[in-house]
Amino acid sequence: MFGPGSRFHAFFQDPRWALAVIRATVLEAAHPQIGAALIENSTFVAHPWRRLRNTVVSLQRMSGDDDGVRRREVARLNRLHARVKSTDGPGRPYDAMDPEVRAWVVATLFESSVTMYRLSGQPLEQAAMEEVYAEFRAYLAALDGDAGRLPPTVREFWPYYDRVVEEQLEDTEAMRIILYRLFDHLPAPPLLHGLPTLWAAGRAVVGPLLGVVTVASLPERFRRRAGLPETPGAQAMMQSAYLAAGLTRFLPDGWTQIDNITRLLASSPDGDDPAARTIGALRDRVRRAGALVRLLTPLPPDPDPGDAADGRRSAEEFFAAVLDQTGDGYLDWPDLAAMARELAGRLDLDEPEETRLYDAFAGWWRELQEALDTDGDGRVSAREYAAAVPSLAGPALIRVAEVLFDVTDTDGDERVDAHEYRTLFRAGFRRDMTGSDGTYSRGAFVRDFLSFMSGRERSTPYDPLFADA
């Protein structure tokens, strides 16, 4: 059911699937439980590119031909989802481990994949559709141990799908954010940092277009019930977008592989990725084009790099860029849990080490809450945080740094070598970070982490880890 050669695996290298995944994500977010979980726990608003890369990495692990890697990823995903449970604003409970909810996530991926083929002029034959459905049910079975929450056949699937759309989906805040705010305000990926004018100009065109195309592809009955606008010409625009995406399959394979694209976008132009360095060499020419764009548009000029020359940032900037991982304007446990989740995912930690890391971040949250939550509302505002700066490197934060070093130092030699460093930071050593023996000592690691997390340092390897979108 999995591995190279399966349809499930092939989807992840099909450029059309990007449109299908956006559509599926909107349908997921319209489910009240999923919508609440996204709003309160997800980083998709503040860190969309990081979320995209992590999703691609997870799908690669699940769709590969190594069953051991797949079982390990299933265990990691189940631990992650088990931590996502609470109640939404109206007091309704949500739980990311709810079997019905997980079945709906897989259902939207299958239905959107079928729709992708239909809208791009290549509808699946019945036998192929049955094969695809069997693979998606196998994916659910790998996660839950049982695919019984999805109907056994495609023929029985469609009444189930229509029933959920009619009876359970709502006009949720998360769905509206994805459709109308995420694309319109999507930050530049790390590779394009320093080119905000050019990025904003392109986003101003592409963002609304993606929103129109996605809305037009949704089930008509749901569009009407949710009050989503029907833009004139949207159906033709949607068909054209899917057909254009389908044509990219004739490009060389390396150009359209999703993992290559996401890795490149996540790279820093100043990093050590050869492809990123090649792109970086073109940035001067792109800046010249950006100068022309500024003459033709009212967009603000590119920021002066000298503004951050001292490596420091304001408390408000640090709060927004680093601490507020969910982008809701406050610091609370889901923000620190998102940091722990990112670290655990990068390091591919097993359960004991992952629990140690989460426990350390939970201790830091209790310390922050006690010290900064002056109005007692259970969260920390940007104003409360700024009023307490700069004395935030307490014992709990030191504990986080120590635990992070321990789980990064996989061989236990009390040094972070080049391989361990790259696993965490996805980049090579900086020249000023290694000792005389070419490694990163515990003391230096802890010191740099504390300097960053207390908001004092800007130019450290932790910026791409926590601050990049």
Short mmCIF file of C-alpha atoms in Angstrom, two decimals:
data_model
loop_
_atom_site.label_atom_id
_atom_site.label_comp_id
_atom_site.label_asym_id
_atom_site.label_seq_id
_atom_site.Cartn_x
_atom_site.Cartn_y
_atom_site.Cartn_z
CA MET A 1 0.00 0.00 0.00
CA PHE A 2 2.95 2.36 0.55
CA GLY A 3 6.38 3.02 -0.91
CA PRO A 4 7.56 4.08 -4.38
CA GLY A 5 5.14 2.88 -7.03
CA SER A 6 2.00 3.40 -4.95
CA ARG A 7 -0.46 6.13 -5.86
CA PHE A 8 -0.27 7.37 -2.27
CA HIS A 9 3.47 8.02 -2.71
CA ALA A 10 3.06 9.55 -6.17
CA PHE A 11 0.67 12.22 -4.91
CA PHE A 12 3.43 13.92 -2.95
CA GLN A 13 5.42 14.63 -6.10
CA ASP A 14 2.45 15.83 -8.16
CA PRO A 15 2.34 19.65 -8.35
CA ARG A 16 -1.47 19.55 -8.56
CA TRP A 17 -1.57 18.06 -5.09
CA ALA A 18 -0.60 21.43 -3.60
CA LEU A 19 -4.02 22.75 -4.64
CA ALA A 20 -5.69 19.56 -3.42
CA VAL A 21 -4.04 19.82 0.00
CA ILE A 22 -5.12 23.46 0.41
CA ARG A 23 -8.67 22.41 -0.43
CA ALA A 24 -8.53 19.46 1.97
CA THR A 25 -7.15 21.69 4.74
CA VAL A 26 -10.09 24.08 4.35
CA LEU A 27 -12.55 21.19 4.61
CA GLU A 28 -10.72 19.91 7.67
CA ALA A 29 -10.75 23.35 9.29
CA ALA A 30 -14.51 23.57 8.70
CA HIS A 31 -14.99 20.66 11.09
CA PRO A 32 -15.66 22.28 14.50
CA GLN A 33 -13.25 20.05 16.44
CA ILE A 34 -10.41 20.47 13.96
CA GLY A 35 -11.08 24.18 13.57
CA ALA A 36 -10.85 24.71 17.33
CA ALA A 37 -7.64 22.66 17.57
CA LEU A 38 -6.04 24.66 14.75
CA ILE A 39 -6.94 28.02 16.26
CA GLU A 40 -5.71 27.17 19.76
CA ASN A 41 -2.74 24.87 19.12
CA SER A 42 -1.42 25.13 15.58
CA THR A 43 1.37 27.33 14.24
CA PHE A 44 -0.11 27.50 10.74
CA VAL A 45 -0.83 31.25 11.07
CA ALA A 46 2.52 32.44 12.44
CA HIS A 47 4.80 29.79 10.90
CA PRO A 48 3.14 28.43 7.74
CA TRP A 49 6.36 27.50 5.91
CA ARG A 50 7.69 25.57 8.88
CA ARG A 51 4.36 23.78 9.19
CA LEU A 52 4.47 22.92 5.49
CA ARG A 53 7.95 21.45 5.71
CA ASN A 54 7.10 19.39 8.78
CA THR A 55 4.00 18.03 7.04
CA VAL A 56 6.02 17.03 3.98
CA VAL A 57 8.63 15.30 6.14
CA SER A 58 5.89 13.37 7.96
CA LEU A 59 4.22 12.28 4.72
CA GLN A 60 7.57 11.13 3.34
CA ARG A 61 8.11 8.98 6.39
CA MET A 62 4.61 7.54 6.14
CA SER A 63 4.73 6.87 2.39
CA GLY A 64 8.22 5.40 2.18
CA ASP A 65 9.10 1.73 1.89
CA ASP A 66 10.69 1.40 5.35
CA ASP A 67 8.08 -0.07 7.69
CA GLY A 68 10.21 0.69 10.76
CA VAL A 69 10.36 4.39 9.89
CA ARG A 70 6.61 4.38 9.33
CA ARG A 71 5.88 2.79 12.72
CA ARG A 72 8.16 5.30 14.41
CA GLU A 73 6.38 8.19 12.69
CA VAL A 74 2.96 6.78 13.64
CA ALA A 75 4.04 6.67 17.28
CA ARG A 76 5.32 10.25 17.09
CA LEU A 77 2.12 11.53 15.47
CA ASN A 78 -0.05 9.77 18.03
CA ARG A 79 1.96 11.25 20.91
CA LEU A 80 1.65 14.68 19.32
CA HIS A 81 -2.10 14.41 18.78
CA ALA A 82 -2.71 12.98 22.23
CA ARG A 83 -1.54 16.33 23.66
CA VAL A 84 -4.09 18.32 21.63
CA LYS A 85 -7.35 18.29 23.58
CA SER A 86 -9.38 20.99 25.33
CA THR A 87 -12.61 22.92 24.81
CA ASP A 88 -13.40 25.63 22.28
CA GLY A 89 -14.95 29.04 22.92
CA PRO A 90 -18.54 27.77 23.26
CA GLY A 91 -17.31 25.05 25.61
CA ARG A 92 -17.43 22.13 23.18
CA PRO A 93 -14.67 19.55 23.70
CA TYR A 94 -12.16 18.73 20.98
CA ASP A 95 -9.65 15.90 20.86
CA ALA A 96 -7.14 15.31 18.06
CA MET A 97 -7.24 11.58 18.83
CA ASP A 98 -11.01 11.31 18.22
CA PRO A 99 -11.34 8.46 15.66
CA GLU A 100 -14.16 10.23 13.80
CA VAL A 101 -12.07 13.37 13.47
CA ARG A 102 -9.02 11.48 12.19
CA ALA A 103 -11.19 9.63 9.70
CA TRP A 104 -12.50 12.97 8.39
CA VAL A 105 -8.94 14.24 7.84
CA VAL A 106 -8.14 11.21 5.67
CA ALA A 107 -11.51 11.50 3.93
CA THR A 108 -10.78 15.09 2.86
CA LEU A 109 -7.39 14.06 1.46
CA PHE A 110 -8.93 11.24 -0.57
CA GLU A 111 -11.87 13.28 -1.85
CA SER A 112 -9.63 16.24 -2.72
CA SER A 113 -7.24 13.93 -4.58
CA VAL A 114 -10.14 12.57 -6.65
CA THR A 115 -11.34 16.12 -7.25
CA MET A 116 -7.80 17.12 -8.31
CA TYR A 117 -7.87 14.58 -11.12
CA ARG A 118 -11.37 15.57 -12.19
CA LEU A 119 -10.72 19.31 -12.27
CA SER A 120 -7.47 18.89 -14.19
CA GLY A 121 -9.20 16.93 -16.95
CA GLN A 122 -8.01 13.44 -15.98
CA PRO A 123 -10.84 11.85 -13.97
CA LEU A 124 -9.93 8.57 -12.29
CA GLU A 125 -11.52 5.41 -13.57
CA GLN A 126 -13.44 3.37 -11.02
CA ALA A 127 -10.71 0.74 -10.59
CA ALA A 128 -8.05 3.41 -10.01
CA MET A 129 -10.32 5.22 -7.55
CA GLU A 130 -10.84 2.02 -5.58
CA GLU A 131 -7.07 1.53 -5.47
CA VAL A 132 -6.50 5.08 -4.20
CA TYR A 133 -9.23 4.68 -1.59
CA ALA A 134 -7.72 1.43 -0.32
CA GLU A 135 -4.37 3.18 0.14
CA PHE A 136 -5.91 6.06 2.08
CA ARG A 137 -7.80 3.60 4.30
CA ALA A 138 -4.48 1.83 4.88
CA TYR A 139 -3.00 5.19 5.93
CA LEU A 140 -5.80 5.62 8.49
CA ALA A 141 -5.31 2.05 9.68
CA ALA A 142 -1.60 2.74 10.18
CA LEU A 143 -2.48 5.71 12.41
CA ASP A 144 -5.44 4.26 14.32
CA GLY A 145 -4.90 0.54 14.00
CA ASP A 146 -8.31 0.32 12.34
CA ALA A 147 -9.82 1.94 9.24
CA GLY A 148 -13.38 1.10 10.30
CA ARG A 149 -14.39 4.74 10.76
CA LEU A 150 -14.24 5.10 6.96
CA PRO A 151 -16.70 3.08 4.85
CA PRO A 152 -15.19 -0.06 3.33
CA THR A 153 -15.84 0.85 -0.33
CA VAL A 154 -15.83 3.94 -2.51
CA ARG A 155 -19.52 3.45 -3.25
CA GLU A 156 -20.30 3.73 0.46
CA PHE A 157 -17.82 6.58 0.95
CA TRP A 158 -19.76 9.22 -0.98
CA PRO A 159 -22.93 9.13 1.20
CA TYR A 160 -20.68 9.33 4.29
CA TYR A 161 -18.80 12.31 2.83
CA ASP A 162 -22.03 14.14 1.88
CA ARG A 163 -23.49 13.52 5.34
CA VAL A 164 -20.49 15.04 7.15
CA VAL A 165 -20.48 18.07 4.80
CA GLU A 166 -24.21 18.61 5.35
CA GLU A 167 -24.49 17.91 9.07
CA GLN A 168 -21.14 18.68 10.72
CA LEU A 169 -19.13 21.29 8.83
CA GLU A 170 -19.39 24.89 9.99
CA ASP A 171 -18.20 28.34 9.01
CA THR A 172 -15.27 28.25 11.46
CA GLU A 173 -12.73 30.94 12.23
CA ALA A 174 -9.87 28.63 11.19
CA MET A 175 -11.46 28.06 7.78
CA ARG A 176 -11.83 31.81 7.20
CA ILE A 177 -8.22 32.44 8.21
CA ILE A 178 -6.93 29.89 5.72
CA LEU A 179 -9.08 31.27 2.93
CA TYR A 180 -8.77 35.01 3.44
CA ARG A 181 -5.97 35.88 5.87
CA LEU A 182 -3.28 33.25 5.50
CA PHE A 183 -2.62 33.80 1.80
CA ASP A 184 -3.09 37.57 1.94
CA HIS A 185 -0.56 37.96 4.76
CA LEU A 186 1.70 34.99 4.08
CA PRO A 187 5.24 35.93 5.21
CA ALA A 188 8.16 35.39 2.87
CA PRO A 189 9.90 32.02 3.17
CA PRO A 190 13.43 32.15 4.64
CA LEU A 191 15.01 32.00 1.18
CA LEU A 192 13.36 35.30 0.20
CA HIS A 193 14.11 37.24 3.38
CA GLY A 194 15.39 40.68 2.49
CA LEU A 195 13.06 41.01 -0.50
CA PRO A 196 9.79 42.06 1.20
CA THR A 197 8.73 44.42 -1.59
CA LEU A 198 8.97 41.84 -4.33
CA TRP A 199 7.33 39.19 -2.16
CA ALA A 200 4.47 41.51 -1.19
CA ALA A 201 3.85 42.41 -4.83
CA GLY A 202 3.59 38.77 -5.87
CA ARG A 203 1.53 37.82 -2.83
CA ALA A 204 -0.97 40.61 -3.55
CA VAL A 205 -1.80 38.85 -6.82
CA VAL A 206 -1.41 35.17 -5.91
CA GLY A 207 -3.03 35.28 -2.44
CA PRO A 208 -6.53 36.36 -3.50
CA LEU A 209 -6.29 34.10 -6.55
CA LEU A 210 -5.63 31.04 -4.39
CA GLY A 211 -8.55 31.99 -2.17
CA VAL A 212 -10.93 32.28 -5.14
CA VAL A 213 -9.72 29.00 -6.67
CA THR A 214 -10.10 27.14 -3.37
CA VAL A 215 -13.58 28.49 -2.63
CA ALA A 216 -14.74 27.61 -6.15
CA SER A 217 -13.54 24.01 -5.71
CA LEU A 218 -15.50 23.41 -2.47
CA PRO A 219 -18.84 21.54 -2.45
CA GLU A 220 -21.53 23.93 -3.65
CA ARG A 221 -23.94 23.16 -0.81
CA PHE A 222 -21.32 23.97 1.78
CA ARG A 223 -20.27 27.18 0.00
CA ARG A 224 -23.83 28.44 0.16
CA ARG A 225 -24.42 27.42 3.77
CA ALA A 226 -21.15 29.05 4.89
CA GLY A 227 -21.89 32.21 2.91
CA LEU A 228 -18.68 32.01 0.89
CA PRO A 229 -18.71 34.48 -2.01
CA GLU A 230 -19.09 33.21 -5.57
CA THR A 231 -16.77 35.40 -7.63
CA PRO A 232 -17.76 35.81 -11.31
CA GLY A 233 -15.55 33.63 -13.47
CA ALA A 234 -14.27 31.68 -10.46
CA GLN A 235 -15.11 28.27 -11.96
CA ALA A 236 -13.13 29.00 -15.12
CA MET A 237 -10.26 30.38 -13.04
CA MET A 238 -10.25 27.25 -10.89
CA GLN A 239 -10.23 24.95 -13.91
CA SER A 240 -7.35 26.91 -15.42
CA ALA A 241 -5.33 26.72 -12.19
CA TYR A 242 -5.65 22.93 -11.99
CA LEU A 243 -4.84 22.50 -15.68
CA ALA A 244 -1.79 24.77 -15.36
CA ALA A 245 -0.57 22.87 -12.30
CA GLY A 246 -1.01 19.63 -14.21
CA LEU A 247 1.22 20.86 -17.02
CA THR A 248 4.15 21.18 -14.64
CA ARG A 249 4.39 17.38 -14.54
CA PHE A 250 6.22 17.64 -17.87
CA LEU A 251 9.07 19.56 -16.22
CA PRO A 252 12.19 17.69 -15.05
CA ASP A 253 11.47 15.63 -11.94
CA GLY A 254 13.90 17.53 -9.75
CA TRP A 255 12.08 20.79 -10.43
CA THR A 256 8.70 19.61 -9.19
CA GLN A 257 9.52 17.30 -6.29
CA ILE A 258 7.78 18.73 -3.25
CA ASP A 259 10.57 17.83 -0.83
CA ASN A 260 13.16 19.66 -2.97
CA ILE A 261 10.96 22.74 -3.21
CA THR A 262 10.16 22.91 0.51
CA ARG A 263 13.81 22.32 1.47
CA LEU A 264 14.91 25.14 -0.82
CA LEU A 265 12.27 27.57 0.45
CA ALA A 266 13.26 26.80 4.05
CA SER A 267 16.94 27.45 3.34
CA SER A 268 18.60 30.71 4.24
CA PRO A 269 20.34 32.51 1.35
CA ASP A 270 23.31 32.89 3.69
CA GLY A 271 23.31 29.21 4.66
CA ASP A 272 25.42 26.34 3.44
CA ASP A 273 22.90 24.64 1.17
CA PRO A 274 24.42 24.68 -2.36
CA ALA A 275 21.05 25.33 -4.00
CA ALA A 276 20.34 28.19 -1.60
CA ARG A 277 23.74 29.71 -2.34
CA THR A 278 22.93 29.60 -6.05
CA ILE A 279 19.66 31.38 -5.43
CA GLY A 280 21.42 33.80 -3.13
CA ALA A 281 23.78 34.74 -5.94
CA LEU A 282 20.76 35.91 -7.92
CA ARG A 283 19.35 38.05 -5.16
CA ASP A 284 21.30 41.15 -6.17
CA ARG A 285 19.69 41.01 -9.59
CA VAL A 286 16.29 40.48 -8.01
CA ARG A 287 16.88 43.50 -5.78
CA ARG A 288 17.33 45.59 -8.89
CA ALA A 289 13.98 44.34 -10.12
CA GLY A 290 12.59 45.18 -6.69
CA ALA A 291 13.76 48.77 -7.11
CA LEU A 292 11.68 49.00 -10.28
CA VAL A 293 8.66 47.52 -8.47
CA ARG A 294 8.94 50.19 -5.79
CA LEU A 295 8.74 52.87 -8.44
CA LEU A 296 5.47 51.42 -9.70
CA THR A 297 3.76 50.46 -6.40
CA PRO A 298 3.11 52.16 -3.04
CA LEU A 299 4.74 49.29 -1.11
CA PRO A 300 7.22 50.21 1.63
CA PRO A 301 10.95 50.07 0.88
CA ASP A 302 13.06 47.12 1.91
CA PRO A 303 14.26 47.48 5.51
CA ASP A 304 17.75 48.74 6.14
CA PRO A 305 19.93 45.81 7.26
CA GLY A 306 21.78 48.22 9.47
CA ASP A 307 18.71 48.54 11.72
CA ALA A 308 19.54 45.17 13.29
CA ALA A 309 23.31 45.52 13.16
CA ASP A 310 23.69 45.29 16.92
CA GLY A 311 21.98 41.88 16.98
CA ARG A 312 19.32 43.03 19.45
CA ARG A 313 15.57 43.44 19.10
CA SER A 314 12.78 45.01 21.10
CA ALA A 315 10.76 43.00 23.60
CA GLU A 316 7.65 43.46 21.45
CA GLU A 317 9.45 42.18 18.35
CA PHE A 318 10.80 39.14 20.17
CA PHE A 319 7.38 38.39 21.64
CA ALA A 320 5.73 38.44 18.20
CA ALA A 321 8.49 36.65 16.28
CA VAL A 322 9.44 33.94 18.76
CA LEU A 323 7.20 33.51 21.78
CA ASP A 324 3.78 33.86 20.14
CA GLN A 325 4.07 30.69 18.07
CA THR A 326 0.33 30.40 17.39
CA GLY A 327 -0.04 34.04 16.30
CA ASP A 328 -2.98 34.90 18.58
CA GLY A 329 -1.27 37.83 20.29
CA TYR A 330 -0.69 36.04 23.61
CA LEU A 331 1.82 33.69 25.18
CA ASP A 332 0.36 30.55 26.76
CA TRP A 333 1.05 26.82 26.94
CA PRO A 334 0.21 25.99 23.28
CA ASP A 335 3.00 28.38 22.21
CA LEU A 336 5.66 26.64 24.28
CA ALA A 337 4.23 23.25 23.36
CA ALA A 338 4.70 24.23 19.71
CA MET A 339 8.38 24.92 20.41
CA ALA A 340 8.78 21.53 22.10
CA ARG A 341 6.97 19.88 19.20
CA GLU A 342 9.27 21.49 16.63
CA LEU A 343 12.39 20.43 18.53
CA ALA A 344 11.15 16.89 19.10
CA GLY A 345 10.26 16.55 15.43
CA ARG A 346 13.60 17.77 14.18
CA LEU A 347 15.50 15.48 16.51
CA ASP A 348 13.08 12.57 15.89
CA LEU A 349 12.97 11.84 19.62
CA ASP A 350 11.62 8.67 21.16
CA GLU A 351 8.99 8.85 23.90
CA PRO A 352 11.26 9.20 27.00
CA GLU A 353 13.37 12.02 25.55
CA GLU A 354 10.31 13.72 24.07
CA THR A 355 8.53 13.65 27.43
CA ARG A 356 11.60 15.13 29.15
CA LEU A 357 11.60 17.98 26.66
CA TYR A 358 7.86 18.69 27.03
CA ASP A 359 8.16 18.54 30.82
CA ALA A 360 11.00 21.07 30.73
CA PHE A 361 8.95 23.47 28.60
CA ALA A 362 5.93 22.93 30.88
CA GLY A 363 8.10 23.94 33.84
CA TRP A 364 9.19 27.06 31.99
CA TRP A 365 5.56 27.92 31.24
CA ARG A 366 4.65 27.65 34.93
CA GLU A 367 7.57 29.93 35.78
CA LEU A 368 6.56 32.48 33.13
CA GLN A 369 2.91 32.37 34.16
CA GLU A 370 3.76 32.98 37.79
CA ALA A 371 6.14 35.83 37.01
CA LEU A 372 4.33 37.60 34.16
CA ASP A 373 0.58 36.92 34.28
CA THR A 374 -0.26 40.00 36.33
CA ASP A 375 -3.99 40.08 35.50
CA GLY A 376 -4.55 36.39 36.25
CA ASP A 377 -6.20 35.49 32.92
CA GLY A 378 -3.99 32.43 32.44
CA ARG A 379 -1.90 33.87 29.61
CA VAL A 380 0.76 36.51 29.06
CA SER A 381 0.16 39.53 26.85
CA ALA A 382 2.84 41.39 24.92
CA ARG A 383 2.46 44.28 27.38
CA GLU A 384 2.97 42.02 30.41
CA TYR A 385 6.01 40.45 28.77
CA ALA A 386 7.59 43.79 27.84
CA ALA A 387 7.13 45.09 31.38
CA ALA A 388 9.16 42.19 32.81
CA VAL A 389 12.11 42.26 30.39
CA PRO A 390 15.05 41.72 30.77
CA SER A 391 15.20 39.26 33.70
CA LEU A 392 13.59 36.10 32.34
CA ALA A 393 16.42 33.53 32.32
CA GLY A 394 15.25 31.71 35.44
CA PRO A 395 15.94 28.14 36.61
CA ALA A 396 13.19 26.62 34.46
CA LEU A 397 14.58 28.13 31.25
CA ILE A 398 18.04 26.89 32.20
CA ARG A 399 16.47 23.44 32.62
CA VAL A 400 15.04 23.67 29.09
CA ALA A 401 18.49 24.49 27.73
CA GLU A 402 20.08 21.58 29.61
CA VAL A 403 17.48 19.07 28.42
CA LEU A 404 17.73 20.32 24.84
CA PHE A 405 21.48 19.83 24.94
CA ASP A 406 21.06 16.32 26.35
CA VAL A 407 18.62 15.17 23.65
CA THR A 408 20.73 16.77 20.90
CA ASP A 409 23.93 15.14 22.18
CA THR A 410 22.91 11.66 21.06
CA ASP A 411 26.25 9.98 21.77
CA GLY A 412 26.47 11.45 25.29
CA ASP A 413 30.02 12.79 24.94
CA GLU A 414 29.02 16.22 26.35
CA ARG A 415 29.74 17.86 22.98
CA VAL A 416 27.49 18.60 20.01
CA ASP A 417 29.35 17.48 16.90
CA ALA A 418 28.70 18.60 13.32
CA HIS A 419 26.15 15.86 12.58
CA GLU A 420 24.17 16.49 15.79
CA TYR A 421 24.26 20.22 15.15
CA ARG A 422 22.90 19.83 11.61
CA THR A 423 20.11 17.54 12.84
CA LEU A 424 18.86 20.29 15.14
CA PHE A 425 19.57 23.42 13.12
CA ARG A 426 19.53 22.04 9.54
CA ALA A 427 22.72 23.97 8.82
CA GLY A 428 26.44 23.58 9.31
CA PHE A 429 28.45 25.01 12.19
CA ARG A 430 28.95 28.74 12.29
CA ARG A 431 32.62 29.63 12.53
CA ASP A 432 32.21 31.39 15.87
CA MET A 433 30.27 28.52 17.44
CA THR A 434 32.83 25.73 17.58
CA GLY A 435 35.56 25.12 20.07
CA SER A 436 39.15 24.23 19.34
CA ASP A 437 38.12 20.58 18.81
CA GLY A 438 35.47 21.49 16.23
CA THR A 439 32.46 20.84 18.48
CA TYR A 440 29.87 22.83 20.45
CA SER A 441 30.31 22.56 24.20
CA ARG A 442 27.50 22.29 26.75
CA GLY A 443 28.38 25.64 28.28
CA ALA A 444 28.39 27.47 24.95
CA PHE A 445 25.16 25.76 23.87
CA VAL A 446 23.31 26.68 27.08
CA ARG A 447 24.67 30.22 27.07
CA ASP A 448 23.56 30.86 23.46
CA PHE A 449 20.14 29.33 24.07
CA LEU A 450 19.54 31.50 27.15
CA SER A 451 20.72 34.61 25.33
CA PHE A 452 18.26 33.93 22.55
CA MET A 453 15.24 32.89 24.62
CA SER A 454 15.58 35.82 27.00
CA GLY A 455 15.24 38.08 23.98
CA ARG A 456 18.74 39.52 23.98
CA GLU A 457 20.35 37.95 20.91
CA ARG A 458 19.22 38.04 17.29
CA SER A 459 22.04 36.48 15.29
CA THR A 460 22.07 32.91 16.60
CA PRO A 461 21.12 29.59 15.02
CA TYR A 462 17.84 29.70 16.96
CA ASP A 463 16.32 32.38 14.75
CA PRO A 464 15.62 29.92 11.90
CA LEU A 465 14.48 27.36 14.46
CA PHE A 466 11.86 29.46 16.28
CA ALA A 467 11.41 32.79 14.53
CA ASP A 468 11.25 31.95 10.82
CA ALA A 469 7.82 31.50 9.29
#
